[in-house]
Coordinates of C-alpha atoms in Angstrom, one line a residue:
X1 CA -20.7 2.1 69.4
X2 CA -19.3 -1.3 70.5
X3 CA -20.1 -4.8 69.4
X4 CA -21.5 -5.5 72.9
X5 CA -24.1 -2.8 72.3
X6 CA -24.9 -3.9 68.8
X7 CA -25.6 -7.5 70.0
X8 CA -27.4 -6.6 73.2
X9 CA -30.8 -7.6 71.8
X10 CA -29.5 -10.6 69.8
X11 CA -30.4 -14.2 70.8
X12 CA -28.1 -15.6 73.5
X13 CA -27.0 -19.3 73.2
X14 CA -24.8 -21.4 75.5
X15 CA -22.2 -23.7 74.0
X16 CA -20.1 -26.4 75.7
X17 CA -16.4 -27.2 75.0
X18 CA -16.2 -29.1 71.8
X19 CA -19.5 -27.9 70.3
X20 CA -19.3 -26.9 66.6
X21 CA -20.8 -23.5 65.9
X22 CA -20.5 -23.9 62.1
X23 CA -18.6 -26.1 59.7
X24 CA -16.4 -25.4 56.7
X25 CA -18.5 -25.4 53.5
X26 CA -21.8 -24.3 55.2
X27 CA -23.6 -21.2 53.9
X28 CA -23.3 -18.3 56.4
X29 CA -26.5 -17.2 58.0
X30 CA -25.4 -15.5 61.2
X31 CA -22.7 -13.3 62.8
X32 CA -21.6 -14.3 66.3
X33 CA -20.5 -12.2 69.3
X34 CA -18.5 -13.9 72.1
X35 CA -20.2 -12.7 75.3
X36 CA -18.0 -15.1 77.3
X37 CA -15.7 -18.1 76.6
X38 CA -13.4 -18.9 73.7
X39 CA -14.0 -20.1 70.2
X40 CA -11.4 -21.5 67.8
X41 CA -11.4 -21.4 64.0
X42 CA -9.9 -24.6 62.5
X43 CA -8.8 -25.5 59.0
X44 CA -8.1 -28.9 57.6
X45 CA -4.7 -29.2 56.0
X46 CA -3.8 -31.5 53.0
X47 CA -2.5 -34.0 55.5
X48 CA -6.0 -34.3 57.0
X49 CA -4.9 -32.6 60.2
X50 CA -7.0 -29.8 61.8
X51 CA -5.1 -26.6 62.3
X52 CA -6.1 -23.9 64.8
X53 CA -5.7 -20.7 62.8
X54 CA -7.6 -18.1 64.9
X55 CA -9.2 -17.6 68.3
X56 CA -12.1 -15.4 69.3
X57 CA -12.5 -14.3 72.9
X58 CA -15.0 -12.2 74.9
X59 CA -16.0 -9.0 73.0
X60 CA -15.1 -10.2 69.6
X61 CA -17.2 -11.2 66.6
X62 CA -16.8 -14.0 64.1
X63 CA -18.5 -15.5 61.1
X64 CA -18.6 -12.0 59.5
X65 CA -15.9 -12.4 56.8
X66 CA -17.7 -15.2 54.9
X67 CA -21.0 -13.5 55.4
X68 CA -19.8 -10.2 53.9
X69 CA -17.9 -12.1 51.1
X70 CA -21.1 -14.1 50.3
X71 CA -19.1 -17.3 50.2
X72 CA -19.2 -20.6 52.3
X73 CA -17.3 -20.7 55.5
X74 CA -13.7 -21.6 54.8
X75 CA -13.1 -23.1 58.3
X76 CA -14.9 -24.7 61.2
X77 CA -15.7 -22.8 64.4
X78 CA -15.4 -24.9 67.5
X79 CA -15.9 -23.9 71.1
X80 CA -12.6 -24.2 73.0
X81 CA -14.0 -23.2 76.4
X82 CA -17.6 -23.1 77.5
X83 CA -19.1 -20.0 75.9
X84 CA -22.1 -17.8 75.7
X85 CA -22.6 -16.4 72.2
X86 CA -24.9 -13.8 70.9
X87 CA -26.3 -14.7 67.4
X88 CA -27.6 -12.2 64.9
X89 CA -28.8 -13.3 61.5
X90 CA -27.7 -11.6 58.3
X91 CA -31.0 -9.8 57.7
X92 CA -30.8 -8.3 61.2
X93 CA -27.2 -7.2 60.6
X94 CA -28.2 -5.6 57.2
X95 CA -30.9 -3.7 58.9
X96 CA -28.5 -2.5 61.6
X97 CA -26.0 -1.4 58.9
X98 CA -28.4 0.7 56.8
X99 CA -27.3 4.3 57.2
X100 CA -25.1 3.5 60.1
X101 CA -21.6 4.8 59.2
X102 CA -20.2 4.1 62.7
X103 CA -21.1 0.4 62.4
X104 CA -19.7 0.2 58.9
X105 CA -16.5 1.8 60.1
X106 CA -16.2 -0.6 63.1
X107 CA -16.7 -3.6 60.8
X108 CA -14.1 -2.4 58.3
X109 CA -11.7 -1.7 61.2
X110 CA -12.2 -5.2 62.5
X111 CA -11.5 -6.8 59.1
X112 CA -8.4 -4.6 58.6
X113 CA -7.0 -5.6 62.0
X114 CA -7.7 -9.3 61.3
X115 CA -5.9 -9.1 58.0
X116 CA -2.9 -7.4 59.6
X117 CA -2.7 -10.2 62.3
X118 CA -3.0 -12.9 59.6
X119 CA -0.2 -11.4 57.6
X120 CA 2.0 -11.1 60.7
X121 CA 1.3 -14.7 61.7
X122 CA 2.2 -15.9 58.1
X123 CA 5.5 -14.0 58.4
X124 CA 6.2 -15.6 61.8
X125 CA 5.5 -19.1 60.4
X126 CA 7.8 -18.6 57.4
X127 CA 10.7 -16.8 59.1
X128 CA 11.0 -18.1 62.7
X129 CA 12.1 -21.6 63.9
X130 CA 9.9 -23.8 66.0
X131 CA 11.2 -22.7 69.5
X132 CA 10.5 -19.1 68.6
X133 CA 7.0 -19.8 67.3
X134 CA 6.2 -22.0 70.3
X135 CA 7.4 -19.3 72.7
X136 CA 5.3 -16.6 71.0
X137 CA 2.3 -18.9 70.9
X138 CA 2.5 -19.7 74.6
X139 CA 2.7 -16.0 75.5
X140 CA -0.1 -15.1 73.2
X141 CA -2.4 -17.9 74.2
X142 CA -1.8 -17.3 77.9
X143 CA -2.5 -13.6 77.6
X144 CA -5.6 -14.3 75.4
X145 CA -7.2 -16.7 77.9
X146 CA -5.1 -16.9 81.1
X147 CA -7.4 -19.3 83.0
X148 CA -7.5 -21.9 80.2
X149 CA -5.0 -24.8 80.3
X150 CA -3.8 -25.1 76.7
X151 CA -3.1 -28.6 75.5
X152 CA 0.2 -29.3 73.7
X153 CA -1.7 -30.1 70.6
X154 CA -3.6 -26.8 70.6
X155 CA -0.2 -25.0 71.0
X156 CA 1.2 -27.0 68.1
X157 CA -1.8 -26.4 65.8
X158 CA -1.6 -22.7 66.5
X159 CA 2.1 -22.2 65.7
X160 CA 2.4 -24.7 62.9
X161 CA 4.5 -27.5 64.4
X162 CA 4.0 -30.9 65.9
X163 CA 2.9 -31.9 69.4
X164 CA 6.1 -33.8 70.2
X165 CA 8.1 -30.7 69.2
X166 CA 6.0 -28.6 71.6
X167 CA 6.5 -31.1 74.4
X168 CA 10.3 -31.2 73.9
X169 CA 10.6 -27.4 73.5
X170 CA 8.5 -26.7 76.7
X171 CA 10.7 -29.2 78.6
X172 CA 13.7 -27.1 77.4
X173 CA 12.0 -23.9 78.5
X174 CA 11.5 -25.4 81.9
X175 CA 15.2 -26.4 82.2
X176 CA 16.1 -22.8 81.2
X177 CA 13.9 -21.4 83.9
X178 CA 11.6 -19.6 81.4
X179 CA 8.4 -21.4 82.3
X180 CA 7.0 -23.9 84.9
X181 CA 4.6 -26.7 84.0
X182 CA 2.0 -28.1 86.4
X183 CA 0.2 -30.8 84.5
X184 CA -1.3 -29.0 81.5
X185 CA -0.9 -25.6 83.1
X186 CA 2.0 -23.4 81.9
X187 CA 3.3 -20.6 84.2
X188 CA 5.5 -18.0 82.4
X189 CA 8.4 -17.1 84.7
X190 CA 10.5 -15.0 82.3
X191 CA 8.5 -13.5 79.5
X192 CA 11.3 -11.3 78.1
X193 CA 13.7 -14.2 77.6
X194 CA 11.0 -16.6 76.5
X195 CA 10.2 -14.2 73.6
X196 CA 13.9 -14.0 72.8
X197 CA 14.0 -17.7 71.9
X198 CA 15.0 -18.8 68.4

């Protein structure tokens, strides 16, 4: 079983860039499947700044952790690129899960993978300097959604630094022949040496 099959009969909704799917503090009612597009999960820091902490692309689900934990959403889900989402309410999901070991295993595997990625990201933030984090973020974001032109602020939010630091670091990467910039678009020229930064 795949999530695409599970959500094949779920309600389909179109979202535009900037639309909020749900806000931090709201009570979870649904689980979402990304049929197309890109959705970001943002957390407000103590400084009052929004931090992009996770991204969901085509074929992934989101909103499930808070639903299964029976607690309010801890972050706000915002559409990064025009998206089509399939929406299943919690009662429908519970019906699907009854006696369905394959679905339960798939959901547990999804949660386990997300936990591993969160732990790896935390380690990167604590041990690597800004250029290394920016290099990894650029590679990850470009591979995640190649056709999207990532803003410098989105890159900064994702790797835990400031927009001016990202701008300066990307300029250095250009000088070193690692990337090329065409407006907002970033073209990776030397992935191996880009990832060796820091």
